PDB file of N, CA, C and O in Angstrom:
ATOM      1  N   MET A 134       5.857 130.264-142.904  1.00 58.00           N
ATOM      2  CA  MET A 134       4.968 129.889-144.011  1.00 58.00           C
ATOM      3  C   MET A 134       4.026 128.766-143.553  1.00 58.00           C
ATOM      4  O   MET A 134       4.479 127.790-143.014  1.00 58.00           O
ATOM      5  N   THR A 135       2.710 128.946-143.762  1.00 62.00           N
ATOM      6  CA  THR A 135       1.767 127.914-143.408  1.00 62.00           C
ATOM      7  C   THR A 135       1.338 127.140-144.630  1.00 62.00           C
ATOM      8  O   THR A 135       1.286 127.715-145.710  1.00 62.00           O
ATOM      9  N   THR A 136       1.097 125.922-144.446  1.00 65.00           N
ATOM     10  CA  THR A 136       0.648 125.036-145.525  1.00 65.00           C
ATOM     11  C   THR A 136      -0.816 124.756-145.345  1.00 65.00           C
ATOM     12  O   THR A 136      -1.212 124.335-144.238  1.00 65.00           O
ATOM     13  N   ARG A 137      -1.593 125.003-146.329  1.00 66.00           N
ATOM     14  CA  ARG A 137      -3.034 124.698-146.226  1.00 66.00           C
ATOM     15  C   ARG A 137      -3.263 123.234-146.635  1.00 66.00           C
ATOM     16  O   ARG A 137      -2.730 122.811-147.671  1.00 66.00           O
ATOM     17  N   ARG A 138      -4.020 122.582-145.880  1.00 63.00           N
ATOM     18  CA  ARG A 138      -4.378 121.170-146.188  1.00 63.00           C
ATOM     19  C   ARG A 138      -5.477 121.183-147.211  1.00 63.00           C
ATOM     20  O   ARG A 138      -6.523 121.891-147.090  1.00 63.00           O
ATOM     21  N   ALA A 139      -5.321 120.476-148.254  1.00 64.00           N
ATOM     22  CA  ALA A 139      -6.380 120.390-149.312  1.00 64.00           C
ATOM     23  C   ALA A 139      -7.584 119.663-148.740  1.00 64.00           C
ATOM     24  O   ALA A 139      -7.386 118.699-147.956  1.00 64.00           O
ATOM     25  N   ALA A 140      -8.742 120.099-149.061  1.00 65.00           N
ATOM     26  CA  ALA A 140      -9.952 119.431-148.586  1.00 65.00           C
ATOM     27  C   ALA A 140     -10.003 118.039-149.125  1.00 65.00           C
ATOM     28  O   ALA A 140      -9.679 117.733-150.293  1.00 65.00           O
ATOM     29  N   GLN A 141     -10.355 117.098-148.284  1.00 76.00           N
ATOM     30  CA  GLN A 141     -10.485 115.707-148.677  1.00 76.00           C
ATOM     31  C   GLN A 141     -11.722 115.594-149.570  1.00 76.00           C
ATOM     32  O   GLN A 141     -12.692 116.315-149.355  1.00 76.00           O
ATOM     33  N   PRO A 142     -11.727 114.636-150.502  1.00 78.00           N
ATOM     34  CA  PRO A 142     -12.816 114.485-151.396  1.00 78.00           C
ATOM     35  C   PRO A 142     -14.173 114.200-150.710  1.00 78.00           C
ATOM     36  O   PRO A 142     -15.222 114.555-151.177  1.00 78.00           O
ATOM     37  N   ASN A 143     -14.099 113.611-149.526  1.00 90.00           N
ATOM     38  CA  ASN A 143     -15.356 113.244-148.823  1.00 90.00           C
ATOM     39  C   ASN A 143     -15.767 114.254-147.797  1.00 90.00           C
ATOM     40  O   ASN A 143     -16.758 114.046-147.083  1.00 90.00           O
ATOM     41  N   ASP A 144     -15.040 115.323-147.636  1.00 91.00           N
ATOM     42  CA  ASP A 144     -15.362 116.319-146.570  1.00 91.00           C
ATOM     43  C   ASP A 144     -16.810 116.843-146.746  1.00 91.00           C
ATOM     44  O   ASP A 144     -17.581 116.922-145.759  1.00 91.00           O
ATOM     45  N   LYS A 145     -17.192 117.238-147.901  1.00 93.00           N
ATOM     46  CA  LYS A 145     -18.555 117.736-148.126  1.00 93.00           C
ATOM     47  C   LYS A 145     -19.586 116.680-147.949  1.00 93.00           C
ATOM     48  O   LYS A 145     -20.654 116.900-147.398  1.00 93.00           O
ATOM     49  N   ALA A 146     -19.274 115.471-148.386  1.00 95.00           N
ATOM     50  CA  ALA A 146     -20.217 114.331-148.209  1.00 95.00           C
ATOM     51  C   ALA A 146     -20.356 114.074-146.718  1.00 95.00           C
ATOM     52  O   ALA A 146     -21.500 113.772-146.237  1.00 95.00           O
ATOM     53  N   LEU A 147     -19.355 114.103-145.954  1.00 96.00           N
ATOM     54  CA  LEU A 147     -19.411 113.867-144.519  1.00 96.00           C
ATOM     55  C   LEU A 147     -20.218 114.915-143.827  1.00 96.00           C
ATOM     56  O   LEU A 147     -21.097 114.630-143.034  1.00 96.00           O
ATOM     57  N   ASP A 148     -20.021 116.182-144.203  1.00 96.00           N
ATOM     58  CA  ASP A 148     -20.846 117.243-143.655  1.00 96.00           C
ATOM     59  C   ASP A 148     -22.311 117.091-143.959  1.00 96.00           C
ATOM     60  O   ASP A 148     -23.132 117.255-143.113  1.00 96.00           O
ATOM     61  N   ALA A 149     -22.600 116.687-145.233  1.00 96.00           N
ATOM     62  CA  ALA A 149     -23.993 116.447-145.584  1.00 96.00           C
ATOM     63  C   ALA A 149     -24.572 115.266-144.848  1.00 96.00           C
ATOM     64  O   ALA A 149     -25.721 115.292-144.471  1.00 96.00           O
ATOM     65  N   PHE A 150     -23.787 114.207-144.664  1.00 97.00           N
ATOM     66  CA  PHE A 150     -24.237 113.022-143.924  1.00 97.00           C
ATOM     67  C   PHE A 150     -24.593 113.426-142.483  1.00 97.00           C
ATOM     68  O   PHE A 150     -25.639 113.056-141.960  1.00 97.00           O
ATOM     69  N   ILE A 151     -23.718 114.189-141.855  1.00 98.00           N
ATOM     70  CA  ILE A 151     -23.935 114.557-140.456  1.00 98.00           C
ATOM     71  C   ILE A 151     -25.153 115.467-140.360  1.00 98.00           C
ATOM     72  O   ILE A 151     -26.001 115.316-139.432  1.00 98.00           O
ATOM     73  N   ALA A 152     -25.415 116.351-141.336  1.00 98.00           N
ATOM     74  CA  ALA A 152     -26.603 117.206-141.318  1.00 98.00           C
ATOM     75  C   ALA A 152     -27.844 116.342-141.508  1.00 98.00           C
ATOM     76  O   ALA A 152     -28.862 116.586-140.827  1.00 98.00           O
ATOM     77  N   ALA A 153     -27.810 115.376-142.406  1.00 98.00           N
ATOM     78  CA  ALA A 153     -28.989 114.503-142.636  1.00 98.00           C
ATOM     79  C   ALA A 153     -29.275 113.645-141.367  1.00 98.00           C
ATOM     80  O   ALA A 153     -30.412 113.510-140.977  1.00 98.00           O
ATOM     81  N   LYS A 154     -28.206 113.179-140.761  1.00 98.00           N
ATOM     82  CA  LYS A 154     -28.408 112.403-139.513  1.00 98.00           C
ATOM     83  C   LYS A 154     -29.035 113.251-138.423  1.00 98.00           C
ATOM     84  O   LYS A 154     -29.931 112.812-137.719  1.00 98.00           O
ATOM     85  N   ALA A 155     -28.572 114.472-138.281  1.00 98.00           N
ATOM     86  CA  ALA A 155     -29.105 115.386-137.265  1.00 98.00           C
ATOM     87  C   ALA A 155     -30.625 115.682-137.560  1.00 98.00           C
ATOM     88  O   ALA A 155     -31.414 115.724-136.607  1.00 98.00           O
ATOM     89  N   GLU A 156     -30.939 115.776-138.807  1.00 98.00           N
ATOM     90  CA  GLU A 156     -32.368 115.990-139.178  1.00 98.00           C
ATOM     91  C   GLU A 156     -33.204 114.756-138.818  1.00 98.00           C
ATOM     92  O   GLU A 156     -34.263 114.918-138.231  1.00 98.00           O
ATOM     93  N   ILE A 157     -32.697 113.573-139.071  1.00 98.00           N
ATOM     94  CA  ILE A 157     -33.395 112.339-138.673  1.00 98.00           C
ATOM     95  C   ILE A 157     -33.527 112.264-137.198  1.00 98.00           C
ATOM     96  O   ILE A 157     -34.591 111.920-136.672  1.00 98.00           O
ATOM     97  N   ASP A 158     -32.469 112.534-136.481  1.00 98.00           N
ATOM     98  CA  ASP A 158     -32.520 112.503-135.003  1.00 98.00           C
ATOM     99  C   ASP A 158     -33.575 113.429-134.442  1.00 98.00           C
ATOM    100  O   ASP A 158     -34.306 113.048-133.492  1.00 98.00           O
ATOM    101  N   THR A 159     -33.623 114.643-135.004  1.00 98.00           N
ATOM    102  CA  THR A 159     -34.637 115.593-134.557  1.00 98.00           C
ATOM    103  C   THR A 159     -36.043 115.075-134.807  1.00 98.00           C
ATOM    104  O   THR A 159     -36.941 115.144-133.972  1.00 98.00           O
ATOM    105  N   MET A 160     -36.251 114.507-136.011  1.00 98.00           N
ATOM    106  CA  MET A 160     -37.607 113.964-136.345  1.00 98.00           C
ATOM    107  C   MET A 160     -37.952 112.779-135.388  1.00 98.00           C
ATOM    108  O   MET A 160     -39.101 112.696-134.888  1.00 98.00           O
ATOM    109  N   LEU A 161     -37.009 111.937-135.098  1.00 98.00           N
ATOM    110  CA  LEU A 161     -37.259 110.795-134.202  1.00 98.00           C
ATOM    111  C   LEU A 161     -37.594 111.294-132.774  1.00 98.00           C
ATOM    112  O   LEU A 161     -38.470 110.704-132.120  1.00 98.00           O
ATOM    113  N   GLU A 162     -36.869 112.283-132.328  1.00 98.00           N
ATOM    114  CA  GLU A 162     -37.171 112.866-130.988  1.00 98.00           C
ATOM    115  C   GLU A 162     -38.577 113.424-130.971  1.00 98.00           C
ATOM    116  O   GLU A 162     -39.317 113.208-129.956  1.00 98.00           O
ATOM    117  N   ARG A 163     -38.987 114.177-131.976  1.00 98.00           N
ATOM    118  CA  ARG A 163     -40.322 114.704-132.026  1.00 98.00           C
ATOM    119  C   ARG A 163     -41.376 113.621-132.087  1.00 98.00           C
ATOM    120  O   ARG A 163     -42.406 113.725-131.370  1.00 98.00           O
ATOM    121  N   LEU A 164     -41.144 112.573-132.866  1.00 98.00           N
ATOM    122  CA  LEU A 164     -42.117 111.448-132.971  1.00 98.00           C
ATOM    123  C   LEU A 164     -42.192 110.721-131.610  1.00 98.00           C
ATOM    124  O   LEU A 164     -43.251 110.353-131.227  1.00 98.00           O
ATOM    125  N   THR A 165     -41.037 110.547-130.935  1.00 98.00           N
ATOM    126  CA  THR A 165     -41.067 109.857-129.628  1.00 98.00           C
ATOM    127  C   THR A 165     -41.881 110.665-128.655  1.00 98.00           C
ATOM    128  O   THR A 165     -42.730 110.141-127.888  1.00 98.00           O
ATOM    129  N   ALA A 166     -41.691 111.980-128.633  1.00 98.00           N
ATOM    130  CA  ALA A 166     -42.464 112.849-127.714  1.00 98.00           C
ATOM    131  C   ALA A 166     -43.915 112.804-128.017  1.00 98.00           C
ATOM    132  O   ALA A 166     -44.770 112.712-127.122  1.00 98.00           O
ATOM    133  N   LEU A 167     -44.282 112.798-129.333  1.00 98.00           N
ATOM    134  CA  LEU A 167     -45.672 112.748-129.723  1.00 98.00           C
ATOM    135  C   LEU A 167     -46.289 111.384-129.292  1.00 98.00           C
ATOM    136  O   LEU A 167     -47.398 111.333-128.786  1.00 98.00           O
ATOM    137  N   SER A 168     -45.548 110.319-129.504  1.00 97.00           N
ATOM    138  CA  SER A 168     -46.022 108.990-129.116  1.00 97.00           C
ATOM    139  C   SER A 168     -46.166 108.912-127.590  1.00 97.00           C
ATOM    140  O   SER A 168     -47.191 108.338-127.087  1.00 97.00           O
ATOM    141  N   ASP A 169     -45.179 109.448-126.869  1.00 97.00           N
ATOM    142  CA  ASP A 169     -45.296 109.470-125.403  1.00 97.00           C
ATOM    143  C   ASP A 169     -46.566 110.202-124.904  1.00 97.00           C
ATOM    144  O   ASP A 169     -47.103 109.839-123.833  1.00 97.00           O
ATOM    145  N   ASP A 170     -47.008 111.139-125.713  1.00 96.00           N
ATOM    146  CA  ASP A 170     -48.237 111.891-125.398  1.00 96.00           C
ATOM    147  C   ASP A 170     -49.437 111.273-126.100  1.00 96.00           C
ATOM    148  O   ASP A 170     -50.490 111.900-126.279  1.00 96.00           O
ATOM    149  N   HIS A 171     -49.332 110.003-126.469  1.00 96.00           N
ATOM    150  CA  HIS A 171     -50.423 109.232-127.124  1.00 96.00           C
ATOM    151  C   HIS A 171     -50.985 110.031-128.319  1.00 96.00           C
ATOM    152  O   HIS A 171     -52.153 110.024-128.624  1.00 96.00           O
ATOM    153  N   PHE A 172     -50.060 110.599-129.106  1.00 96.00           N
ATOM    154  CA  PHE A 172     -50.418 111.370-130.289  1.00 96.00           C
ATOM    155  C   PHE A 172     -51.488 112.409-130.039  1.00 96.00           C
ATOM    156  O   PHE A 172     -52.339 112.635-130.847  1.00 96.00           O
ATOM    157  N   GLU A 173     -51.353 113.044-128.880  1.00 96.00           N
ATOM    158  CA  GLU A 173     -52.243 114.112-128.439  1.00 96.00           C
ATOM    159  C   GLU A 173     -53.712 113.728-128.445  1.00 96.00           C
ATOM    160  O   GLU A 173     -54.590 114.498-128.809  1.00 96.00           O
ATOM    161  N   THR A 174     -53.962 112.497-128.052  1.00 96.00           N
ATOM    162  CA  THR A 174     -55.347 112.036-127.928  1.00 96.00           C
ATOM    163  C   THR A 174     -55.642 111.542-126.520  1.00 96.00           C
ATOM    164  O   THR A 174     -54.748 111.169-125.798  1.00 96.00           O
ATOM    165  N   HIS A 175     -56.898 111.548-126.168  1.00 95.00           N
ATOM    166  CA  HIS A 175     -57.313 111.048-124.888  1.00 95.00           C
ATOM    167  C   HIS A 175     -58.047 109.755-125.109  1.00 95.00           C
ATOM    168  O   HIS A 175     -58.796 109.626-126.137  1.00 95.00           O
ATOM    169  N   PRO A 176     -57.868 108.741-124.291  1.00 94.00           N
ATOM    170  CA  PRO A 176     -58.524 107.462-124.548  1.00 94.00           C
ATOM    171  C   PRO A 176     -60.020 107.536-124.796  1.00 94.00           C
ATOM    172  O   PRO A 176     -60.521 106.750-125.619  1.00 94.00           O
ATOM    173  N   ASP A 177     -60.732 108.460-124.186  1.00 96.00           N
ATOM    174  CA  ASP A 177     -62.134 108.569-124.430  1.00 96.00           C
ATOM    175  C   ASP A 177     -62.477 109.185-125.783  1.00 96.00           C
ATOM    176  O   ASP A 177     -63.647 109.148-126.207  1.00 96.00           O
ATOM    177  N   GLU A 178     -61.492 109.745-126.443  1.00 95.00           N
ATOM    178  CA  GLU A 178     -61.717 110.413-127.734  1.00 95.00           C
ATOM    179  C   GLU A 178     -61.294 109.564-128.948  1.00 95.00           C
ATOM    180  O   GLU A 178     -61.528 109.923-130.084  1.00 95.00           O
ATOM    181  N   ILE A 179     -60.727 108.388-128.675  1.00 97.00           N
ATOM    182  CA  ILE A 179     -60.188 107.557-129.746  1.00 97.00           C
ATOM    183  C   ILE A 179     -61.368 107.088-130.643  1.00 97.00           C
ATOM    184  O   ILE A 179     -62.397 106.580-130.198  1.00 97.00           O
ATOM    185  N   ASN A 180     -61.141 107.220-131.977  1.00 97.00           N
ATOM    186  CA  ASN A 180     -62.105 106.737-132.934  1.00 97.00           C
ATOM    187  C   ASN A 180     -61.295 106.044-134.089  1.00 97.00           C
ATOM    188  O   ASN A 180     -60.078 106.038-134.105  1.00 97.00           O
ATOM    189  N   TRP A 181     -62.003 105.486-135.055  1.00 98.00           N
ATOM    190  CA  TRP A 181     -61.403 104.770-136.141  1.00 98.00           C
ATOM    191  C   TRP A 181     -60.521 105.668-137.013  1.00 98.00           C
ATOM    192  O   TRP A 181     -59.567 105.224-137.629  1.00 98.00           O
ATOM    193  N   GLY A 182     -60.782 106.934-136.990  1.00 97.00           N
ATOM    194  CA  GLY A 182     -59.930 107.879-137.720  1.00 97.00           C
ATOM    195  C   GLY A 182     -58.547 107.956-137.104  1.00 97.00           C
ATOM    196  O   GLY A 182     -57.555 107.970-137.851  1.00 97.00           O
ATOM    197  N   HIS A 183     -58.480 107.900-135.785  1.00 97.00           N
ATOM    198  CA  HIS A 183     -57.228 107.851-135.145  1.00 97.00           C
ATOM    199  C   HIS A 183     -56.460 106.610-135.448  1.00 97.00           C
ATOM    200  O   HIS A 183     -55.215 106.623-135.688  1.00 97.00           O
ATOM    201  N   VAL A 184     -57.159 105.487-135.505  1.00 98.00           N
ATOM    202  CA  VAL A 184     -56.560 104.190-135.818  1.00 98.00           C
ATOM    203  C   VAL A 184     -55.998 104.261-137.240  1.00 98.00           C
ATOM    204  O   VAL A 184     -54.831 103.838-137.470  1.00 98.00           O
ATOM    205  N   GLY A 185     -56.738 104.771-138.147  1.00 98.00           N
ATOM    206  CA  GLY A 185     -56.297 104.885-139.537  1.00 98.00           C
ATOM    207  C   GLY A 185     -55.055 105.815-139.668  1.00 98.00           C
ATOM    208  O   GLY A 185     -54.110 105.418-140.412  1.00 98.00           O
ATOM    209  N   THR A 186     -55.026 106.895-138.971  1.00 97.00           N
ATOM    210  CA  THR A 186     -53.894 107.767-138.979  1.00 97.00           C
ATOM    211  C   THR A 186     -52.637 107.060-138.449  1.00 97.00           C
ATOM    212  O   THR A 186     -51.539 107.115-139.098  1.00 97.00           O
ATOM    213  N   LEU A 187     -52.762 106.327-137.330  1.00 97.00           N
ATOM    214  CA  LEU A 187     -51.629 105.622-136.788  1.00 97.00           C
ATOM    215  C   LEU A 187     -51.123 104.512-137.680  1.00 97.00           C
ATOM    216  O   LEU A 187     -49.956 104.284-137.818  1.00 97.00           O
ATOM    217  N   LYS A 188     -52.086 103.808-138.335  1.00 98.00           N
ATOM    218  CA  LYS A 188     -51.720 102.743-139.263  1.00 98.00           C
ATOM    219  C   LYS A 188     -50.989 103.338-140.452  1.00 98.00           C
ATOM    220  O   LYS A 188     -50.021 102.727-140.982  1.00 98.00           O
ATOM    221  N   HIS A 189     -51.406 104.535-140.869  1.00 98.00           N
ATOM    222  CA  HIS A 189     -50.701 105.243-141.986  1.00 98.00           C
ATOM    223  C   HIS A 189     -49.289 105.565-141.582  1.00 98.00           C
ATOM    224  O   HIS A 189     -48.304 105.290-142.318  1.00 98.00           O
ATOM    225  N   TYR A 190     -49.137 106.142-140.374  1.00 97.00           N
ATOM    226  CA  TYR A 190     -47.788 106.461-139.869  1.00 97.00           C
ATOM    227  C   TYR A 190     -46.937 105.195-139.777  1.00 97.00           C
ATOM    228  O   TYR A 190     -45.767 105.198-140.167  1.00 97.00           O
ATOM    229  N   ALA A 191     -47.503 104.134-139.267  1.00 98.00           N
ATOM    230  CA  ALA A 191     -46.777 102.828-139.101  1.00 98.00           C
ATOM    231  C   ALA A 191     -46.304 102.317-140.449  1.00 98.00           C
ATOM    232  O   ALA A 191     -45.248 101.792-140.583  1.00 98.00           O
ATOM    233  N   GLY A 192     -47.188 102.431-141.464  1.00 98.00           N
ATOM    234  CA  GLY A 192     -46.844 101.970-142.814  1.00 98.00           C
ATOM    235  C   GLY A 192     -45.658 102.778-143.382  1.00 98.00           C
ATOM    236  O   GLY A 192     -44.725 102.211-143.943  1.00 98.00           O
ATOM    237  N   LEU A 193     -45.663 104.074-143.163  1.00 97.00           N
ATOM    238  CA  LEU A 193     -44.551 104.927-143.628  1.00 97.00           C
ATOM    239  C   LEU A 193     -43.292 104.581-142.885  1.00 97.00           C
ATOM    240  O   LEU A 193     -42.184 104.469-143.545  1.00 97.00           O
ATOM    241  N   LEU A 194     -43.350 104.387-141.602  1.00 97.00           N
ATOM    242  CA  LEU A 194     -42.206 104.030-140.833  1.00 97.00           C
ATOM    243  C   LEU A 194     -41.702 102.662-141.195  1.00 97.00           C
ATOM    244  O   LEU A 194     -40.475 102.398-141.253  1.00 97.00           O
ATOM    245  N   ARG A 195     -42.582 101.719-141.534  1.00 97.00           N
ATOM    246  CA  ARG A 195     -42.217 100.396-141.942  1.00 97.00           C
ATOM    247  C   ARG A 195     -41.399 100.466-143.226  1.00 97.00           C
ATOM    248  O   ARG A 195     -40.430  99.680-143.422  1.00 97.00           O
ATOM    249  N   GLN A 196     -41.800 101.323-144.169  1.00 97.00           N
ATOM    250  CA  GLN A 196     -41.018 101.475-145.362  1.00 97.00           C
ATOM    251  C   GLN A 196     -39.603 101.871-145.062  1.00 97.00           C
ATOM    252  O   GLN A 196     -38.607 101.359-145.664  1.00 97.00           O
ATOM    253  N   ILE A 197     -39.404 102.787-144.129  1.00 97.00           N
ATOM    254  CA  ILE A 197     -38.129 103.219-143.751  1.00 97.00           C
ATOM    255  C   ILE A 197     -37.339 102.127-143.069  1.00 97.00           C
ATOM    256  O   ILE A 197     -36.180 101.842-143.395  1.00 97.00           O
ATOM    257  N   THR A 198     -37.907 101.422-142.095  1.00 97.00           N
ATOM    258  CA  THR A 198     -37.196 100.418-141.370  1.00 97.00           C
ATOM    259  C   THR A 198     -36.937  99.195-142.299  1.00 97.00           C
ATOM    260  O   THR A 198     -35.837  98.580-142.226  1.00 97.00           O
ATOM    261  N   ASP A 199     -37.817  98.860-143.198  1.00 97.00           N
ATOM    262  CA  ASP A 199     -37.580  97.771-144.127  1.00 97.00           C
ATOM    263  C   ASP A 199     -36.368  98.122-144.961  1.00 97.00           C
ATOM    264  O   ASP A 199     -35.528  97.302-145.258  1.00 97.00           O
ATOM    265  N   SER A 200     -36.297  99.344-145.436  1.00 97.00           N
ATOM    266  CA  SER A 200     -35.173  99.777-146.270  1.00 97.00           C
ATOM    267  C   SER A 200     -33.835  99.761-145.472  1.00 97.00           C
ATOM    268  O   SER A 200     -32.837  99.235-145.872  1.00 97.00           O
ATOM    269  N   ALA A 201     -33.881 100.320-144.251  1.00 96.00           N
ATOM    270  CA  ALA A 201     -32.722 100.462-143.405  1.00 96.00           C
ATOM    271  C   ALA A 201     -32.172  99.063-142.989  1.00 96.00           C
ATOM    272  O   ALA A 201     -30.949  98.871-142.903  1.00 96.00           O
ATOM    273  N   PHE A 202     -33.092  98.166-142.711  1.00 97.00           N
ATOM    274  CA  PHE A 202     -32.674  96.849-142.226  1.00 97.00           C
ATOM    275  C   PHE A 202     -32.740  95.749-143.254  1.00 97.00           C
ATOM    276  O   PHE A 202     -32.589  94.555-142.933  1.00 97.00           O
ATOM    277  N   LYS A 203     -33.043  96.157-144.507  1.00 95.00           N
ATOM    278  CA  LYS A 203     -33.117  95.210-145.612  1.00 95.00           C
ATOM    279  C   LYS A 203     -34.143  94.057-145.310  1.00 95.00           C
ATOM    280  O   LYS A 203     -33.804  92.886-145.438  1.00 95.00           O
ATOM    281  N   GLU A 204     -35.313  94.521-144.936  1.00 96.00           N
ATOM    282  CA  GLU A 204     -36.385  93.604-144.654  1.00 96.00           C
ATOM    283  C   GLU A 204     -37.573  93.824-145.623  1.00 96.00           C
ATOM    284  O   GLU A 204     -37.504  94.786-146.426  1.00 96.00           O
ATOM    285  N   GLY A 205     -38.588  93.026-145.480  1.00 92.00           N
ATOM    286  CA  GLY A 205     -39.787  93.208-146.344  1.00 92.00           C
ATOM    287  C   GLY A 205     -39.396  93.171-147.806  1.00 92.00           C
ATOM    288  O   GLY A 205     -38.612  92.318-148.213  1.00 92.00           O
ATOM    289  N   GLU A 206     -39.859  94.115-148.620  1.00 90.00           N
ATOM    290  CA  GLU A 206     -39.624  94.125-150.041  1.00 90.00           C
ATOM    291  C   GLU A 206     -38.112  94.442-150.308  1.00 90.00           C
ATOM    292  O   GLU A 206     -37.654  94.299-151.419  1.00 90.00           O
ATOM    293  N   HIS A 207     -37.395  94.915-149.311  1.00 92.00           N
ATOM    294  CA  HIS A 207     -35.985  95.267-149.501  1.00 92.00           C
ATOM    295  C   HIS A 207     -35.047  94.110-149.101  1.00 92.00           C
ATOM    296  O   HIS A 207     -33.835  94.253-149.103  1.00 92.00           O
ATOM    297  N   ALA A 208     -35.650  92.976-148.632  1.00 91.00           N
ATOM    298  CA  ALA A 208     -34.847  91.819-148.288  1.00 91.00           C
ATOM    299  C   ALA A 208     -34.063  91.290-149.497  1.00 91.00           C
ATOM    300  O   ALA A 208     -34.555  91.298-150.613  1.00 91.00           O
ATOM    301  N   ALA A 209     -32.882  90.823-149.179  1.00 82.00           N
ATOM    302  CA  ALA A 209     -32.020  90.317-150.294  1.00 82.00           C
ATOM    303  C   ALA A 209     -32.447  88.901-150.687  1.00 82.00           C
ATOM    304  O   ALA A 209     -32.941  88.133-150.019  1.00 82.00           O
TER     305      ALA A 209
END
Protein backbone atom coordinates (compact mmCIF):
# COMPACT_ATOMS: atom_id res chain seq x y z
CA MET A 1 0.00 0.00 0.00
CA THR A 2 1.38 3.42 -0.95
CA THR A 3 0.69 6.57 0.93
CA ARG A 4 0.16 9.77 -1.02
CA ARG A 5 1.70 12.85 0.43
CA ALA A 6 -0.76 15.69 0.70
CA ALA A 7 0.24 18.75 -1.28
CA GLN A 8 1.78 21.39 0.89
CA PRO A 9 -0.17 24.66 1.07
CA ASN A 10 2.65 26.58 -0.62
CA ASP A 11 3.32 24.12 -3.49
CA LYS A 12 1.21 26.08 -5.98
CA ALA A 13 2.65 29.38 -4.78
CA LEU A 14 6.17 28.01 -5.17
CA ASP A 15 5.41 26.82 -8.70
CA ALA A 16 3.97 30.24 -9.58
CA PHE A 17 6.98 32.00 -8.04
CA ILE A 18 9.42 29.89 -10.06
CA ALA A 19 7.44 30.53 -13.25
CA ALA A 20 7.41 34.30 -12.62
CA LYS A 21 11.15 34.28 -11.88
CA ALA A 22 11.82 32.38 -15.12
CA GLU A 23 9.77 34.99 -17.00
CA ILE A 24 11.81 37.81 -15.44
CA ASP A 25 15.08 36.02 -16.19
CA THR A 26 14.06 35.67 -19.84
CA MET A 27 13.15 39.35 -20.09
CA LEU A 28 16.46 40.37 -18.49
CA GLU A 29 18.41 38.18 -20.89
CA ARG A 30 16.61 39.74 -23.86
CA LEU A 31 17.19 43.27 -22.56
CA THR A 32 20.87 42.53 -21.95
CA ALA A 33 21.27 41.22 -25.50
CA LEU A 34 19.47 44.29 -26.89
CA SER A 35 21.65 46.61 -24.82
CA ASP A 36 24.80 44.76 -25.92
CA ASP A 37 23.66 45.50 -29.49
CA HIS A 38 23.22 49.21 -28.58
CA PHE A 39 19.45 48.83 -28.87
CA GLU A 40 19.87 48.03 -32.57
CA THR A 41 21.19 51.48 -33.42
CA HIS A 42 24.33 52.68 -35.12
CA PRO A 43 26.22 55.64 -33.60
CA ASP A 44 25.74 57.65 -36.81
CA GLU A 45 21.96 57.16 -36.60
CA ILE A 46 21.44 58.31 -32.99
CA ASN A 47 18.92 61.12 -32.60
CA TRP A 48 16.93 62.64 -29.74
CA GLY A 49 14.15 60.13 -30.33
CA HIS A 50 16.56 57.35 -29.40
CA VAL A 51 17.55 59.27 -26.27
CA GLY A 52 13.91 59.69 -25.28
CA THR A 53 13.20 56.02 -25.80
CA LEU A 54 16.15 54.97 -23.65
CA LYS A 55 15.20 57.47 -20.93
CA HIS A 56 11.68 56.00 -20.97
CA TYR A 57 13.09 52.47 -20.61
CA ALA A 58 15.38 53.66 -17.80
CA GLY A 59 12.46 55.24 -15.98
CA LEU A 60 10.43 52.04 -16.15
CA LEU A 61 13.39 49.98 -14.95
CA ARG A 62 14.02 52.51 -12.15
CA GLN A 63 10.47 51.91 -10.92
CA ILE A 64 11.23 48.21 -10.72
CA THR A 65 14.62 48.59 -9.03
CA ASP A 66 13.31 51.20 -6.59
CA SER A 67 10.55 48.78 -5.60
CA ALA A 68 12.85 45.74 -5.41
CA PHE A 69 15.54 47.54 -3.40
CA LYS A 70 13.18 49.82 -1.43
CA GLU A 71 14.73 52.97 -2.84
CA GLY A 72 13.29 56.20 -4.23
CA GLU A 73 9.60 56.54 -3.45
CA HIS A 74 9.64 53.01 -2.01
CA ALA A 75 12.27 53.86 0.61
CA ALA A 76 11.19 53.24 4.18
